[in-house]
XYZ file of C-alpha atoms in Angstrom:
311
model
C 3.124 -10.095 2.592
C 4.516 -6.728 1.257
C 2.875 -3.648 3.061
C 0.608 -2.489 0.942
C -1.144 -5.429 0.054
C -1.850 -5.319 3.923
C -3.313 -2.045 3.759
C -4.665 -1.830 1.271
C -7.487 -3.778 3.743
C -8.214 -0.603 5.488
C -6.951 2.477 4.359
C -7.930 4.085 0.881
C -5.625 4.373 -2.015
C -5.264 7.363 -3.656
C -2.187 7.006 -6.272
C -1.221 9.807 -8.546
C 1.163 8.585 -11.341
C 3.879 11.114 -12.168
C 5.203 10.318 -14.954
C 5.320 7.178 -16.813
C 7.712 5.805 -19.960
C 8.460 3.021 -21.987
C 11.921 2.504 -23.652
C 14.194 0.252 -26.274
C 17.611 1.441 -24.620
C 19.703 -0.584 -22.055
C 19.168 0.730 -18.454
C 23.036 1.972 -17.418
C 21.946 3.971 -14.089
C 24.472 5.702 -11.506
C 24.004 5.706 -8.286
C 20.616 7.616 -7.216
C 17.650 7.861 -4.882
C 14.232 9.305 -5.358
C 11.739 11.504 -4.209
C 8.588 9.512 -5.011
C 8.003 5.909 -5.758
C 9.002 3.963 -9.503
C 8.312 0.909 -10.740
C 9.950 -0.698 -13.446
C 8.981 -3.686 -15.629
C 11.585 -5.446 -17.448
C 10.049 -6.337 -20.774
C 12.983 -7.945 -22.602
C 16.688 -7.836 -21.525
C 18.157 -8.568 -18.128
C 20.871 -6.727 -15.577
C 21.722 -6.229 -12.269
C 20.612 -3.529 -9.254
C 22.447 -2.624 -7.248
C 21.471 -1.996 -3.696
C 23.330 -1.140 0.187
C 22.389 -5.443 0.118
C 24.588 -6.290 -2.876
C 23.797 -7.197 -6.653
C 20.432 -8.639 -7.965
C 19.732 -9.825 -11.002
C 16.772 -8.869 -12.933
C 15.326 -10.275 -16.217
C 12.292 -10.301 -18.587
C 9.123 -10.178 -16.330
C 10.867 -8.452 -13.218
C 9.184 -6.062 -11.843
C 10.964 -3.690 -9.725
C 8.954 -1.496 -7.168
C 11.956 1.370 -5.790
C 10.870 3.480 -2.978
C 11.945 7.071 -2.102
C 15.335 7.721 -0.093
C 17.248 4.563 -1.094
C 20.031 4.653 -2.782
C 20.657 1.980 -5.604
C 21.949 1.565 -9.421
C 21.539 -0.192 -12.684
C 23.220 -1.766 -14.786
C 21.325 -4.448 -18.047
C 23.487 -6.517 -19.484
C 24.803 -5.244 -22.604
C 25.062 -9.246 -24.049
C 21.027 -9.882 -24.220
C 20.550 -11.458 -27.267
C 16.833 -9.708 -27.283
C 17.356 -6.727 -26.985
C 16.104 -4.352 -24.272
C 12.629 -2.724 -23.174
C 11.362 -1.735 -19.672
C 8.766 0.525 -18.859
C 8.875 2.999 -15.633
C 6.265 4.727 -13.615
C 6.829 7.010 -11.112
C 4.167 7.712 -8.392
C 3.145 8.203 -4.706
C 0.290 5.950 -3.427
C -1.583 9.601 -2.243
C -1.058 12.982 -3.710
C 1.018 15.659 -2.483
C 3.100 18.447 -3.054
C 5.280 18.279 -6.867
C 8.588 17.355 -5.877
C 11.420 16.385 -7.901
C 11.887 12.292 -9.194
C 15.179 11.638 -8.268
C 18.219 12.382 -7.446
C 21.632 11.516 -9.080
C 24.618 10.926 -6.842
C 27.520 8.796 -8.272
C 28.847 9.043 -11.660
C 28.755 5.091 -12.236
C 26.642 2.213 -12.525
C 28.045 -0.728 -9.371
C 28.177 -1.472 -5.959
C 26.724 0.837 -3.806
C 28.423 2.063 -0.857
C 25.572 3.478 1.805
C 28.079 6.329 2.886
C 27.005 7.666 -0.560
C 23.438 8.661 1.003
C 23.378 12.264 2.011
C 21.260 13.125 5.679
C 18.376 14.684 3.927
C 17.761 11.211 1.818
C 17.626 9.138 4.894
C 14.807 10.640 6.158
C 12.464 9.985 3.312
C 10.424 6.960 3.363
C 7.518 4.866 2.770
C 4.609 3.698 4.823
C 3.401 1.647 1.832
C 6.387 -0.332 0.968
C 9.693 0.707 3.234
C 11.830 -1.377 1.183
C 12.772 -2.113 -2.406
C 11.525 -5.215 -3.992
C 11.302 -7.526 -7.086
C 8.783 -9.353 -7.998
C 9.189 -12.027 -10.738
C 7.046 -13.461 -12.777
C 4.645 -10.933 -13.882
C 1.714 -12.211 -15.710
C -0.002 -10.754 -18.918
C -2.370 -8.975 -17.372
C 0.253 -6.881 -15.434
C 2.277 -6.342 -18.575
C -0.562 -4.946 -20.663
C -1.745 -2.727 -17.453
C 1.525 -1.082 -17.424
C 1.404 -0.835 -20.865
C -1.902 0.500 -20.632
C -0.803 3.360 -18.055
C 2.294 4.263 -19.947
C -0.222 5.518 -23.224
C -2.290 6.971 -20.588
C -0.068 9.038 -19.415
C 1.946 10.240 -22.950
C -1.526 11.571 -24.560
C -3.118 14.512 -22.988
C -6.944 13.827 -23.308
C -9.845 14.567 -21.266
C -10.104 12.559 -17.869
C -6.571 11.211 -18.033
C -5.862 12.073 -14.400
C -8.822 9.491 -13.741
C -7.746 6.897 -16.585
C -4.419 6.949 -14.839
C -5.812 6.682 -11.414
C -8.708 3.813 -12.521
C -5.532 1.723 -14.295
C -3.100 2.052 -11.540
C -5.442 0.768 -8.962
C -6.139 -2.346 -11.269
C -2.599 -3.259 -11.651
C -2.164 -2.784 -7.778
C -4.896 -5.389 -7.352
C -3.851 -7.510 -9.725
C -0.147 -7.611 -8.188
C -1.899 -7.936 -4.942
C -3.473 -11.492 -5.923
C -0.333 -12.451 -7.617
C 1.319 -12.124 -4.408
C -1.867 -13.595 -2.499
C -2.175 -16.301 -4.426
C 1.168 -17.683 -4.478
C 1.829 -16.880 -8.574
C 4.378 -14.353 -8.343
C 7.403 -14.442 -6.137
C 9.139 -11.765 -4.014
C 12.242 -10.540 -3.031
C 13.418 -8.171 -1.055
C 16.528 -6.107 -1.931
C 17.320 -3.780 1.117
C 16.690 -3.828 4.684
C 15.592 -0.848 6.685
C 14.747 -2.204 9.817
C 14.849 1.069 12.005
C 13.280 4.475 12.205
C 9.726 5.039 10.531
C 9.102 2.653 7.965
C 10.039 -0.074 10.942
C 7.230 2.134 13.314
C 5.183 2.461 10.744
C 5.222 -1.520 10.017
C 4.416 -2.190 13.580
C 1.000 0.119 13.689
C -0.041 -2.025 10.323
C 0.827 -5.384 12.333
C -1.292 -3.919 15.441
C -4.244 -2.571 13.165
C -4.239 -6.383 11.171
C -4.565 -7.942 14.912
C -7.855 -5.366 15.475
C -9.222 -6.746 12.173
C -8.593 -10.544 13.299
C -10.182 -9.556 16.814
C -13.641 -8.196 14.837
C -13.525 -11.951 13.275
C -14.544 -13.465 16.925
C -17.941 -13.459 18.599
C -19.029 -11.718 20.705
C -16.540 -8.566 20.259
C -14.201 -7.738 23.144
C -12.500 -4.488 23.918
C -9.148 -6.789 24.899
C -7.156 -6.019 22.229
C -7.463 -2.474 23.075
C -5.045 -3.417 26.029
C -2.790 -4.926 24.267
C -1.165 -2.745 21.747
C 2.045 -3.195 23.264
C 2.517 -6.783 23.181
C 2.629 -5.468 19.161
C 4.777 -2.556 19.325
C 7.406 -1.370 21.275
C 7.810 2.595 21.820
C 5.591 5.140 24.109
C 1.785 5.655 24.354
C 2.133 9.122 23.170
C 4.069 7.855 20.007
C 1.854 4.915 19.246
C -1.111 6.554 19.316
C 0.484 9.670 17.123
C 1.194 7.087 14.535
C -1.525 4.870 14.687
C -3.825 8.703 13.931
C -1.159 9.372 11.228
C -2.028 6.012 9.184
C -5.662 5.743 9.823
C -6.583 9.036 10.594
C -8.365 8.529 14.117
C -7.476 7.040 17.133
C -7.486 3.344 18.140
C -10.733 3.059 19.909
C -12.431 5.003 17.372
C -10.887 2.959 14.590
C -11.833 -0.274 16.601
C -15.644 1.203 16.635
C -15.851 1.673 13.460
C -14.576 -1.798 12.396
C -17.630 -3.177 15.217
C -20.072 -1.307 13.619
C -18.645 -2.161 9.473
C -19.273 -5.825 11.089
C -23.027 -5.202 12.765
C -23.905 -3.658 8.814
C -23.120 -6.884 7.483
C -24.677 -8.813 9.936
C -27.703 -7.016 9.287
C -27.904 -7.310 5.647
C -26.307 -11.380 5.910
C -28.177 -13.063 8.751
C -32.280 -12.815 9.962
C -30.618 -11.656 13.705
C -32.374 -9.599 15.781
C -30.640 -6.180 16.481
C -29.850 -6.979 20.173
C -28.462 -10.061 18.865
C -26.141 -8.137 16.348
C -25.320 -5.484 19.462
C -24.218 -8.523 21.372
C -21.991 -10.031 18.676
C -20.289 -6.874 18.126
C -19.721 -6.439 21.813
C -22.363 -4.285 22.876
C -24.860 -5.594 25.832
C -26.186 -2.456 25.604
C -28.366 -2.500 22.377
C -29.764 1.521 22.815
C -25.999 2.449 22.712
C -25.103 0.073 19.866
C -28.364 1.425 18.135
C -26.791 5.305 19.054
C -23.354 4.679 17.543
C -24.607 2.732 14.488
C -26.912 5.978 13.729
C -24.072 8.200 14.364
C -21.457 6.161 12.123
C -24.197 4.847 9.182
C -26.365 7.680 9.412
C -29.305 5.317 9.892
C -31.169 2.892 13.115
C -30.065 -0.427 12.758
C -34.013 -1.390 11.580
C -33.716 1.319 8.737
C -30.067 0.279 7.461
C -31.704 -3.362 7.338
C -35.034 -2.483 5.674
C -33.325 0.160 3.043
C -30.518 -1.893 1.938
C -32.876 -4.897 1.603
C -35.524 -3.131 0.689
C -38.097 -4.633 3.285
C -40.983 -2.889 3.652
């Protein structure tokens, strides 16, 4: 499963589209890298990429999601009998400071030779997807979405910062249960397998194993213990990175997922609330009751009677 159909679980997306275009003209694309995200949807035509992996071929209904700092090329074949049309969208999956898209660094379209990559390139990544993939077979839906975002994005009228933002996160879920489901296929096209995206990838795996431990009954604090049976480098740096991608740090991440599962519990099931403390992990129901207050901003008995509206 690519990255950021795993978190997009439990962390918020915020995407900000850049810049977005659709065009009629074969792709013929020197070696570059960028600064932000892009992805590309072959509409008609078909080629190659280039990446430090080798040559892949793309063709109508690839879908090509490029992240920042690796260095790749393009070249469609100049022999498809329909023609050529792609669309492109560049983006980051949470705002932040304008940079520029890309940057050129060869003067021809080929085999890429990673000594090409200057220092400063190397060090940009991506939590949300380290490494550059194509998808194939993208359905209708996706084609009209990015459609859809491209006239967004070329007409300046009011609220197009939140058209763009409303569209993009549809096509993201709409890839998502492509991939989910089994109907579109993936392939990956470089291999970074050290360094931050690799860290990074590791916290997700840990945070995924929290989520699975919330799924059992009663609640333990175990898996608290156990972070590095998942990954593989200091306390101090796990728990840096861990407060980098969620924002807090694991046991406060772990309470809130205990007390996300004692809300539903109240508003799904008839259980008393030192029966819901207990399944969440909590023997002690006055502290369960505390933390729920402090997290919800209501008891337990009020969250239950305002949500359901018992009197």
């Amino acid at each position: 499963m690519l990255p950021f159909v795993q978190l997009a679980q439990f962390r918020e997306i915020r995407p900000y589209v850049r810049f977005a275009h659709f065009t009629e003209y074969p792709m013929r694309v020197p070696s570059r890298y960028l600064f932000d995200h892009e992805l590309i949807l072959i509409e008609r035509g078909r080629g190659t990429i280039f990446t430090e992996l080798g040559a892949f071929p793309y063709e109508e209904r690839s879908l090509l999601m490029i992240p920042p700092g690796i260095l790749h090329s393009f070249k469609d074949d100049p022999d498809a009998s329909l023609g050529h049309a792609h669309s492109a969208v560049h983006f980051d999956w949470e705002p932040h400071s304008e940079e520029g898209l890309l940057q050129i660094v060869g003067e021809r379209e080929g085999p890429i030779r990673p000594d090409e990559l200057p220092g400063e390139a190397a060090k940009l990544g991506s939590l949300w997807l380290p490494n550059m993939v194509r998808v194939d077979g993208a359905n209708d839906d996706t084609l009209a979405l990015v459609r859809e975002i491209v006239e967004a994005f070329r007409h300046d009228r009011p609220l197009r910062k939140l058209e763009l933002q409303v569209l993009f996160l549809r096509l993201l879920l709409d890839l998502s249960r492509q991939l989910q489901d089994g109907n579109a296929a993936c392939t990956l096209l470089t291999g970074r397998k050290n360094g931050k995206p690799r860290d990074r990838s590791d916290i997700t795996n840990y945070i995924l194993k929290m989520h699975d431990a919330i799924g059992r009954s009663p609640v333990t604090d175990d898996i608290l213990n156990q972070w590095q049976e998942t990954v593989f480098f200091s306390a101090p740096h796990f728990h840096r990175l861990f407060k980098e991608q969620t924002g807090c740090t694991p046991h406060e991440y772990f309470t809130k997922l205990r007390i996300e599962k004692g809300a539903m519990l109240l508003l799904s099931t008839d259980l008393l609330v030192q029966e819901v403390a207990y399944a969440c992990g909590y023997a002690d129901t006055r502290y369960f009751s505390r933390l729920f207050r402090r997290i919800e901003g209501f008891s337990p008995n009020q969250y239950r009677r305002i949500f359901l509206h018992r009197d």
